[in-house]
Coordinates of C-alpha atoms in Angstrom, one line a residue:
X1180 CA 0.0 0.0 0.0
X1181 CA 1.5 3.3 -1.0
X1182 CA 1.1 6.5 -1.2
X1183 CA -0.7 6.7 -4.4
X1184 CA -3.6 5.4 -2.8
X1185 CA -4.5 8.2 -1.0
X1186 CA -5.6 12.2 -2.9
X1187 CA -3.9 15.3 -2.4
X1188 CA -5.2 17.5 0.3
X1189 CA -7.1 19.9 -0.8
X1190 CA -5.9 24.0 -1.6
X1191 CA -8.1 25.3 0.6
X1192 CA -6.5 28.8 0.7
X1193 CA -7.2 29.1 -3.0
X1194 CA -11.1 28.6 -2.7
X1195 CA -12.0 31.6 -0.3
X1196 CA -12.5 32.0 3.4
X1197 CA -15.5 29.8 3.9
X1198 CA -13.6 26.5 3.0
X1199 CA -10.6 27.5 4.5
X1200 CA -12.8 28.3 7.6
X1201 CA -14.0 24.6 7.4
X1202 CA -10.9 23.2 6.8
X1203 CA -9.6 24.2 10.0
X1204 CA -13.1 23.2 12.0
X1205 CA -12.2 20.1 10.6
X1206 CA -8.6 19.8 11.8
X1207 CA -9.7 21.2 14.8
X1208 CA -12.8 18.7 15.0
X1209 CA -10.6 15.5 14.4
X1210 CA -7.6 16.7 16.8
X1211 CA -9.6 17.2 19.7
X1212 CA -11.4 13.8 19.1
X1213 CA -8.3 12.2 19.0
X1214 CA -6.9 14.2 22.1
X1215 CA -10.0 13.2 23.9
X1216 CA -9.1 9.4 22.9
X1217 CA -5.8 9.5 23.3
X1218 CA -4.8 11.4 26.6
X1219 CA -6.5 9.8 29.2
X1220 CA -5.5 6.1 28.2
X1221 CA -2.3 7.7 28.4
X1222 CA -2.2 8.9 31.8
X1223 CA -4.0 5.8 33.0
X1224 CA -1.0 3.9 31.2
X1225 CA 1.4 5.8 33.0
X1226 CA -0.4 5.1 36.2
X1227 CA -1.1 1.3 36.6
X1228 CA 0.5 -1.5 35.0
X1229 CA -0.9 -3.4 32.3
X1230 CA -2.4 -7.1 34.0
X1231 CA -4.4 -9.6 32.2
X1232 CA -7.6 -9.8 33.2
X1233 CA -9.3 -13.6 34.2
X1234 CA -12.8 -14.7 34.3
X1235 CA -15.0 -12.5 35.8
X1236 CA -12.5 -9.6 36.2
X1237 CA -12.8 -5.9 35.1
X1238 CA -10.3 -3.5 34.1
X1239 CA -8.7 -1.1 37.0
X1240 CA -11.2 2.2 37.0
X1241 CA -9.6 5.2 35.4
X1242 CA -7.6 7.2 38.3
X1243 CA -8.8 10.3 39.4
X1244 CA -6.5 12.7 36.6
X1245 CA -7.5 10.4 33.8
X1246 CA -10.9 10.6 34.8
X1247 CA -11.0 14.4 35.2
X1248 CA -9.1 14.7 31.5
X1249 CA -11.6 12.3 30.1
X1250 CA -14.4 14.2 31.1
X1251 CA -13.2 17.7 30.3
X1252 CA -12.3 16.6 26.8
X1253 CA -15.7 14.9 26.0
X1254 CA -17.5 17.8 27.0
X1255 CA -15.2 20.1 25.2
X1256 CA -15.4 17.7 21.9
X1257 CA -19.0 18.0 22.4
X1258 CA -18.9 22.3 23.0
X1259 CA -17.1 22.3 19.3
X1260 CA -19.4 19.9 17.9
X1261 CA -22.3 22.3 19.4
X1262 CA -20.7 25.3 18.2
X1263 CA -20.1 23.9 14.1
X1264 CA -23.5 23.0 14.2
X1265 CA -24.6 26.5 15.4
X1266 CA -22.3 28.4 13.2
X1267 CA -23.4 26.2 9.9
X1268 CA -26.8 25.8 10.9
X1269 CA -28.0 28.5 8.2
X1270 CA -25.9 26.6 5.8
X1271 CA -26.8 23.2 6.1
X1272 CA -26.4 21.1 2.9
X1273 CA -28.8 20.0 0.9
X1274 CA -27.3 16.5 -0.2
X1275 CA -26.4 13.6 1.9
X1276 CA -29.2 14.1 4.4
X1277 CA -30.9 10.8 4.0
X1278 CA -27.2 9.6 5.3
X1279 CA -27.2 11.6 8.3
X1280 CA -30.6 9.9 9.1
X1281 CA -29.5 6.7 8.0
X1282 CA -26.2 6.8 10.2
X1283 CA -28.4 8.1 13.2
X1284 CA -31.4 5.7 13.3
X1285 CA -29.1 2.6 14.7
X1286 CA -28.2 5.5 17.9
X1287 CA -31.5 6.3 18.0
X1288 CA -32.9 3.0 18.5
X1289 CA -31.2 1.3 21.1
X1290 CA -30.4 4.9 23.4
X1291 CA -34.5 4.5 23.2
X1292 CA -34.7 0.6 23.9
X1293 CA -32.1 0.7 26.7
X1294 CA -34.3 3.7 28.0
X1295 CA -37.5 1.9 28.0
X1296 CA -35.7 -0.5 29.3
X1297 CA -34.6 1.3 32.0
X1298 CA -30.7 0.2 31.0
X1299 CA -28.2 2.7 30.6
X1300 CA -25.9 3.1 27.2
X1301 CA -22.4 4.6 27.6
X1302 CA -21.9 8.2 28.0
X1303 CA -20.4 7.8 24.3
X1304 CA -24.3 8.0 23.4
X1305 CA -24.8 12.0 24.0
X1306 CA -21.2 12.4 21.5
X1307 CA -22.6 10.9 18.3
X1308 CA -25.3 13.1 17.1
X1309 CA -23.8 16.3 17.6
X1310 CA -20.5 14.7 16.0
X1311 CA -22.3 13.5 13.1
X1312 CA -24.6 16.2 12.3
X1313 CA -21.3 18.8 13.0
X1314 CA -19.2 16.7 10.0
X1315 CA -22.2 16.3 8.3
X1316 CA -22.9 20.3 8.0
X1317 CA -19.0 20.7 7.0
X1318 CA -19.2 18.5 4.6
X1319 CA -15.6 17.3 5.0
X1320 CA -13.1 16.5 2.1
X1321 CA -11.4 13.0 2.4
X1322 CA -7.6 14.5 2.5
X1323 CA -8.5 15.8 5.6
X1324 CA -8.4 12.0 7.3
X1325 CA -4.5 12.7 6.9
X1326 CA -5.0 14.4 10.3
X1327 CA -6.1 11.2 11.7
X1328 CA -3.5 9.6 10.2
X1329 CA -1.5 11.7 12.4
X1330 CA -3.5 10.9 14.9
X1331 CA -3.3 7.1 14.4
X1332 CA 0.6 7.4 14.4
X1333 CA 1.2 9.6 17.5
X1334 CA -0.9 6.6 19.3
X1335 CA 0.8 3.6 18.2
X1336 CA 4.6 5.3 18.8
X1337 CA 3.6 6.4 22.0
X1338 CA 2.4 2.7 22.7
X1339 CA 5.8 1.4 21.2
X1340 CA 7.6 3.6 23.6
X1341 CA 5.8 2.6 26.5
X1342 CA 6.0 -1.2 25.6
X1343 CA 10.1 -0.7 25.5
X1344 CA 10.8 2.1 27.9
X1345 CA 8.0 0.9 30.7
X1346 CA 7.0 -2.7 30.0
X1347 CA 5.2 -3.0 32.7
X1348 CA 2.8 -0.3 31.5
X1349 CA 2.6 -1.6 28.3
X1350 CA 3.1 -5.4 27.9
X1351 CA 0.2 -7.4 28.7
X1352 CA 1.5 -9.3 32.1
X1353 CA 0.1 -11.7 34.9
X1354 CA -0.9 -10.9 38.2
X1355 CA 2.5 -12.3 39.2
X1356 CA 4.4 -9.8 36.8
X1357 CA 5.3 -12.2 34.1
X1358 CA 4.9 -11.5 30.7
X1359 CA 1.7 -13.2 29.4
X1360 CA 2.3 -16.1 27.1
X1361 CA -0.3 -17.1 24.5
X1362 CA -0.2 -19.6 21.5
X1363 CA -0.9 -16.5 19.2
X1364 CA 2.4 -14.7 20.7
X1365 CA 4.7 -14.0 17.2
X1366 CA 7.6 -12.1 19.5
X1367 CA 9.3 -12.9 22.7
X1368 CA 8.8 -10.0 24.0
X1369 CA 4.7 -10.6 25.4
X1370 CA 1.7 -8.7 23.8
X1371 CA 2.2 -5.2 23.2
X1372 CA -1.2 -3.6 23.9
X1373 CA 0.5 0.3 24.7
X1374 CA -2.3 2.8 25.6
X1375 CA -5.0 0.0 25.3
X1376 CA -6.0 -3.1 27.8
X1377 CA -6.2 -5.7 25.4
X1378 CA -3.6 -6.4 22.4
X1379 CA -6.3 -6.7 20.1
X1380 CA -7.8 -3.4 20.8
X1381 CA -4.7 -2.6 19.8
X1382 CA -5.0 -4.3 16.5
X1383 CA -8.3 -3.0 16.1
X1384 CA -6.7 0.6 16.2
X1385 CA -3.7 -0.2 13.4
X1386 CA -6.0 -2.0 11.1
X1387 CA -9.0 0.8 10.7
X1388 CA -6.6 3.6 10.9
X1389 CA -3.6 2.8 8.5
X1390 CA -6.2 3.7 5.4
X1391 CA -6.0 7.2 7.3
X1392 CA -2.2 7.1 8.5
X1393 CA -1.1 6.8 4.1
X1394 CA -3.1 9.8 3.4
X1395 CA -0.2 11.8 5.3
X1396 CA 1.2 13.6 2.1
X1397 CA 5.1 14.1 3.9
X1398 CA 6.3 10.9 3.1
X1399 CA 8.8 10.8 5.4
X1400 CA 6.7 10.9 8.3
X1401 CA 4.0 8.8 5.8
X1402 CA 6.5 5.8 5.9
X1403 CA 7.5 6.0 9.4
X1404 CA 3.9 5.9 10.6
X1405 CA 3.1 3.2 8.7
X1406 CA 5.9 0.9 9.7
X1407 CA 5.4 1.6 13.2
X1408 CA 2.1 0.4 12.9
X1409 CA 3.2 -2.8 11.1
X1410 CA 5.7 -3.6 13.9
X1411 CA 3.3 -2.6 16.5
X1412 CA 0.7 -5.1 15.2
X1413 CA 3.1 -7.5 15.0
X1414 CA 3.8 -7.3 18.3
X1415 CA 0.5 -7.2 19.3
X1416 CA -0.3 -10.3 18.1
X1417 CA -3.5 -9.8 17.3
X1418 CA -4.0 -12.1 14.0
X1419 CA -7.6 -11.0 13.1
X1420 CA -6.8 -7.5 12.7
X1421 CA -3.8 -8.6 10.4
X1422 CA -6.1 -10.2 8.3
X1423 CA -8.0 -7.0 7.9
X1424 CA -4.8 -5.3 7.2
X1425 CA -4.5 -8.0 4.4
X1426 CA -8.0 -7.5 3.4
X1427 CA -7.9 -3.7 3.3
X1428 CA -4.6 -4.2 0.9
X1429 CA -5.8 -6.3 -1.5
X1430 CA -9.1 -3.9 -1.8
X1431 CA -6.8 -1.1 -2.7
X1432 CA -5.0 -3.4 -5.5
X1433 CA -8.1 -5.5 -7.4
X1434 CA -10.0 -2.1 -7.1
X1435 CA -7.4 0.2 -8.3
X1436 CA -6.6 -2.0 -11.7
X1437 CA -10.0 -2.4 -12.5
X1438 CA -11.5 -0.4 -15.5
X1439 CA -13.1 3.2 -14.1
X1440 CA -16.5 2.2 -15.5
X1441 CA -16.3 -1.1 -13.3
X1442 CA -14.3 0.5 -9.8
X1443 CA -17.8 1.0 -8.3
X1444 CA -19.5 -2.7 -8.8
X1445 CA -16.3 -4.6 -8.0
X1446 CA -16.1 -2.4 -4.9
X1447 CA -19.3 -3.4 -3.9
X1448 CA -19.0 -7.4 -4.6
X1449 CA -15.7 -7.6 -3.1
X1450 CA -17.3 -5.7 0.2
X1451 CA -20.2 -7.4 0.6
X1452 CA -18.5 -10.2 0.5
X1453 CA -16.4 -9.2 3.7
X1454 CA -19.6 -8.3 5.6
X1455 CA -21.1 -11.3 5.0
X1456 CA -18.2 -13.4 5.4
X1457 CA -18.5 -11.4 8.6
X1458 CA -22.2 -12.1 9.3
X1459 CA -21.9 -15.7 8.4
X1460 CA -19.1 -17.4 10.0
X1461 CA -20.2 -17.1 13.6
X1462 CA -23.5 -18.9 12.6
X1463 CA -21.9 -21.8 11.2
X1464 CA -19.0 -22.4 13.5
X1465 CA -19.7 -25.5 16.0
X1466 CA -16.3 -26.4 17.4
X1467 CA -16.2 -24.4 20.7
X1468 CA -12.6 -24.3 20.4
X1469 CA -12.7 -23.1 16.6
X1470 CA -11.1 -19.5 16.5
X1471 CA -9.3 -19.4 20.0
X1472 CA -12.1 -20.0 22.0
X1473 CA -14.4 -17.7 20.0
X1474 CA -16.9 -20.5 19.1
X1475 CA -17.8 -21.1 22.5
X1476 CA -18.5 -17.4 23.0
X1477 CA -19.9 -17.6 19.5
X1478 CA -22.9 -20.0 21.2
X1479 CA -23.3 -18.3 24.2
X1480 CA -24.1 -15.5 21.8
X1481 CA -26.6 -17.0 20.0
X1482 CA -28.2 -18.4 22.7
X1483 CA -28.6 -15.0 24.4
X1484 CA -30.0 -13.8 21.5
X1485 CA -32.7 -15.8 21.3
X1486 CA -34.0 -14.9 24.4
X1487 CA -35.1 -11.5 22.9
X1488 CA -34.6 -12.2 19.3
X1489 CA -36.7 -8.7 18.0
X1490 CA -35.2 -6.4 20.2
X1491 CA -32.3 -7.9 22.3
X1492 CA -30.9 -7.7 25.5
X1493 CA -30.0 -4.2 25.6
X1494 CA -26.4 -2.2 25.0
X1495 CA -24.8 -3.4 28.7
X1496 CA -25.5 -7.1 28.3
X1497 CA -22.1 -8.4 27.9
X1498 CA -20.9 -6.0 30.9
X1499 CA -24.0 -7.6 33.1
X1500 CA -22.5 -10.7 32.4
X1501 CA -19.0 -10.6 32.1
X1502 CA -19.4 -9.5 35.9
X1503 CA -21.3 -12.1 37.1
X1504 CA -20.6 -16.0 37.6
X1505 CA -22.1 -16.4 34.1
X1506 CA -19.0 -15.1 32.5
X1507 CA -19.0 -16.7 28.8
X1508 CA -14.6 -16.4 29.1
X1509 CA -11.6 -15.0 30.0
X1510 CA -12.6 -11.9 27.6
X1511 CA -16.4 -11.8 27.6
X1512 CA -17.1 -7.9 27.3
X1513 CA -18.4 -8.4 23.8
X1514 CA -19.7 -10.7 21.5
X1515 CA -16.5 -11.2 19.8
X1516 CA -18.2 -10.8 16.3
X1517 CA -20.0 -7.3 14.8
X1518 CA -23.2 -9.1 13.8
X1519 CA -24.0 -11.4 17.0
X1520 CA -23.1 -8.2 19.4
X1521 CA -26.0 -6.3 17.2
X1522 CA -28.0 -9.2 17.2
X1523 CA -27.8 -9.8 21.2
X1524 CA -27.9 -5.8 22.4
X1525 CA -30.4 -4.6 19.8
X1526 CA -32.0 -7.5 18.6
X1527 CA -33.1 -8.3 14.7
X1528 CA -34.1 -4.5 14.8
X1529 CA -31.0 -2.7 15.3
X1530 CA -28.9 -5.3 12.8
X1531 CA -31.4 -4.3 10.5
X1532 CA -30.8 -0.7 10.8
X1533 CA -26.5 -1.3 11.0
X1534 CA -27.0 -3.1 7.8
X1535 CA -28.9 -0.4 6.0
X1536 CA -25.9 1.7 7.1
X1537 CA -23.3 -0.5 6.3
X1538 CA -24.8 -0.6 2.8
X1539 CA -25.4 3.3 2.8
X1540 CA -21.2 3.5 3.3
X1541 CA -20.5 0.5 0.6
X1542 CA -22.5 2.8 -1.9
X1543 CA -20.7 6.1 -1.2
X1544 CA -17.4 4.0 -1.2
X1545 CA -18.1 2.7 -4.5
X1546 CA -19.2 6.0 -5.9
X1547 CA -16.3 7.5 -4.7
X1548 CA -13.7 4.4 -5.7
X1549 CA -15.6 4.9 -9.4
X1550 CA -14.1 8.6 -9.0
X1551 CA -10.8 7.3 -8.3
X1552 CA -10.6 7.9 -4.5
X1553 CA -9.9 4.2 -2.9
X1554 CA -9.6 5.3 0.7
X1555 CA -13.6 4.7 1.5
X1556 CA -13.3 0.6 0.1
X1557 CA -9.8 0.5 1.6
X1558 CA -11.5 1.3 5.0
X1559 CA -14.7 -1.0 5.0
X1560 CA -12.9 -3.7 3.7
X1561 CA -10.5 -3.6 7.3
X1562 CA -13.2 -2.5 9.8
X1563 CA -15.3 -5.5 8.0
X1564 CA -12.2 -7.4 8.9
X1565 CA -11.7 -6.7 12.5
X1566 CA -15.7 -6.8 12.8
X1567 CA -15.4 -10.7 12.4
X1568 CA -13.2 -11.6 15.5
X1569 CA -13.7 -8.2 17.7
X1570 CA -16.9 -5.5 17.6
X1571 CA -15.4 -2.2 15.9
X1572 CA -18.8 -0.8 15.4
X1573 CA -19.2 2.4 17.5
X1574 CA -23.0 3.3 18.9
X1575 CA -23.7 3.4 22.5
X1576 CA -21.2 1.1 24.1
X1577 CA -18.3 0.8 22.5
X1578 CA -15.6 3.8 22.6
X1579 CA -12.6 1.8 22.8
X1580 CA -11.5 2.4 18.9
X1581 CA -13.8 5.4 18.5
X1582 CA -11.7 7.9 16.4
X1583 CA -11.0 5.4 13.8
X1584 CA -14.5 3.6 14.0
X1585 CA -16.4 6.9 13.8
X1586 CA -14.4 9.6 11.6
X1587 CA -13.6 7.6 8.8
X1588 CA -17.4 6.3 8.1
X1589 CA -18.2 9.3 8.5
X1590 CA -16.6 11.4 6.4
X1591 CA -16.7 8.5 3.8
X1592 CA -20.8 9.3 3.8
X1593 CA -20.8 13.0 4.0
X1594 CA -17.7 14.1 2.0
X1595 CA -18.2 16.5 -0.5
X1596 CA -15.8 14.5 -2.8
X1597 CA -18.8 12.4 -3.4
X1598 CA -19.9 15.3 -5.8
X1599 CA -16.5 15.9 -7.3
X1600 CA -15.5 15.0 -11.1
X1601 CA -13.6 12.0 -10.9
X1602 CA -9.7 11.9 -11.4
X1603 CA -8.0 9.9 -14.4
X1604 CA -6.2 7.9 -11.6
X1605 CA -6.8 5.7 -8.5
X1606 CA -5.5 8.1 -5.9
X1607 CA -7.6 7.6 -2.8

């Protein structure tokens, strides 16, 4: 994957103040996202050491600092999101509003089941309408994702640093302080998981954000980013989010050297294909064993799901449960597959309404791959990936790979490159 891939940023200073005024709300919108992400991990990395967590356990509760700097950054993510949306609202676009409500109706629905339920969704809930209505009223260009990228890189090399420079911070360990051995383990040197509890959160992170990471336009710092992240997933160990690294690669090549007239149609069998691949595979696995224990968890799953099969169990299920003596495994926080979590917290319902979304984003992708801008199939096809061993899918309860769940799908539905002409060559 190179560099070609990705487009040139936009000149914004050559267009007039109003889109150099939203370039910067855009900057400004995905830097504080990230800092909101990114800094209180950080100082809760710095303060406990990294232990793997058994049956029935629960990560360590934030400390006091990173709790205070996770709370004042979602509220100030939030204030900007508030203030875009005032400052636009006179200017709202036209196009791309059946998106917005498309993207929204998942939220909607199980924030109103788990509230008639009298169950309560993760603070992440009162973040995504404001955020997607603010990018939606910007009406962001793609090249702007290179500040993710950025993003995306300062994470992982500050989760390299810690695994070398403070390995017991960083390196998943025992509660006797050894590193923790697993059959998955490719180095000798433990499972990094840096800023993150779990080495495939980790994983997660690299996979969905290196689309991002080689829209950086320096090339030196392009290059360094991206082989950071390779290491870092290496070391991580976290083989399903390889596979979407693989996945998200090979998009970029079959689409790219297919004829313009044909980018759009081949983008869209190659990533339906992932989703259902995706959708499929838990339903049909029977050895408990089959996918490092996944199966099991796989038919706990399903089992839970039939117990409200129309509208689920609610967004905190898994949490109820993991906590309790009816802990499904050693990681049991989630369903370990995208389409049984939907299927067990929202029921038949709410995986209808994520699939209507998921094929809202494959059309935009394939619009804009027929354009010559490869970054939107590049990106489903490696969340698709990770959404088959872990849940990547951001809406009430999930916030641990937020800024490269959310921001990319995003702006891959609202960009305004959707309405550009297309380029003679594949540069997205």
């Amino acid at each position: 994957m190179t560099h070609t891939m990705m487009p040139a940023a936009s000149r914004v200073d050559a267009v007039g103040p109003s889109d150099l005024i939203r370039s910067r709300l855009e900057t400004a919108l995905i830097l504080l996202v990230g800092v909101w992400f990114f800094v209180p991990r950080f100082i809760q990395t710095l303060s406990i050491s990294k232990e793997h967590i058994g049956v029935g356990g629960q990560a360590p509760p934030y400390t006091a600092l990173a709790s205070a700097a996770q709370r004042g950054l979602f509220y100030l993510t939030i204030g900007l999101c508030l203030w875009i949306i005032v400052l636009f609202w006179r200017y709202s676009p036209s196009r791309r509003g059946l998106a917005l409500i498309v993207f929204l109706l998942p939220w909607a629905y199980l924030v109103i089941r788990d509230r008639y339920a009298e169950q309560t969704p993760e603070n992440i809930y009162r973040l995504m309408p404001v955020l997607a209505i603010a990018l939606w009223m910007l009406r962001p260009r793609l090249a702007r994702l290179q500040v993710l990228g950025y993003v995306v890189g300062a994470t992982v090399v500050a989760s390299l640093l810690v695994g070398v420079a403070l390995p017991d911070h960083g390196v998943l360990r025992n509660a006797s302080g050894q590193f923790v051995s697993v059959d998955k383990q490719i180095l000798p040197w433990g499972s990094l998981v840096g800023v993150f509890t779990n080495g495939n959160n980790l994983g997660q992170f690299i996979a969905m954000g290196l689309p991002a990471v080689m829209l950086i336009r320096a090339r030196m710092a392009r290059i360094v980013f991206a082989l950071c992240c390779l290491f870092a997933l290496v070391w991580s160990a976290s083989r399903g989010s390889m596979l979407a690294v693989g996945l998200a690669i090979l998009a970029y090549l079959l689409v790219s050297r297919v004829r313009a007239g044909w980018r759009a149609a081949f983008a869209v069998i190659f990533l339906g294909a992932v989703f259902a691949t995706t959708c499929i595979v838990p339903l049909v696995t029977t050895d408990p064993a089959a996918f490092t224990n996944r199966g099991y968890i796989w038919q706990a799953s399903h089992a839970a799901w039939a117990q409200h099969p129309l509208v689920g169990n609610g967004s905190d299920w898994f949490s109820i449960v993991g906590s309790s003596s009816a802990s499904l495994g050693p990681t049991v926080f989630h369903a370990h597959n995208q389409f049984l979590q939907l299927l067990v917290t929202g029921g038949i319902v709410l995986a209808l309404l994520v699939g209507l979304l998921i094929a809202t984003a494959v059309g935009a992708a394939a619009r804009l791959a027929a354009r010559g801008r490869l970054v939107g199939v590049s990106y489903l096809a490696a969340f698709g990936g990770t959404c088959l061993l872990e849940v990547s899918l951001v809406i009430v309860d999930n916030s641990l790979v937020f800024p490269v769940a959310v921001l990319p799908l995003l702006f891959v539905l609202f960009t305004s490159d959707l309405h550009e002409p297309a380029v003679t060559n594949a540069t997205a």
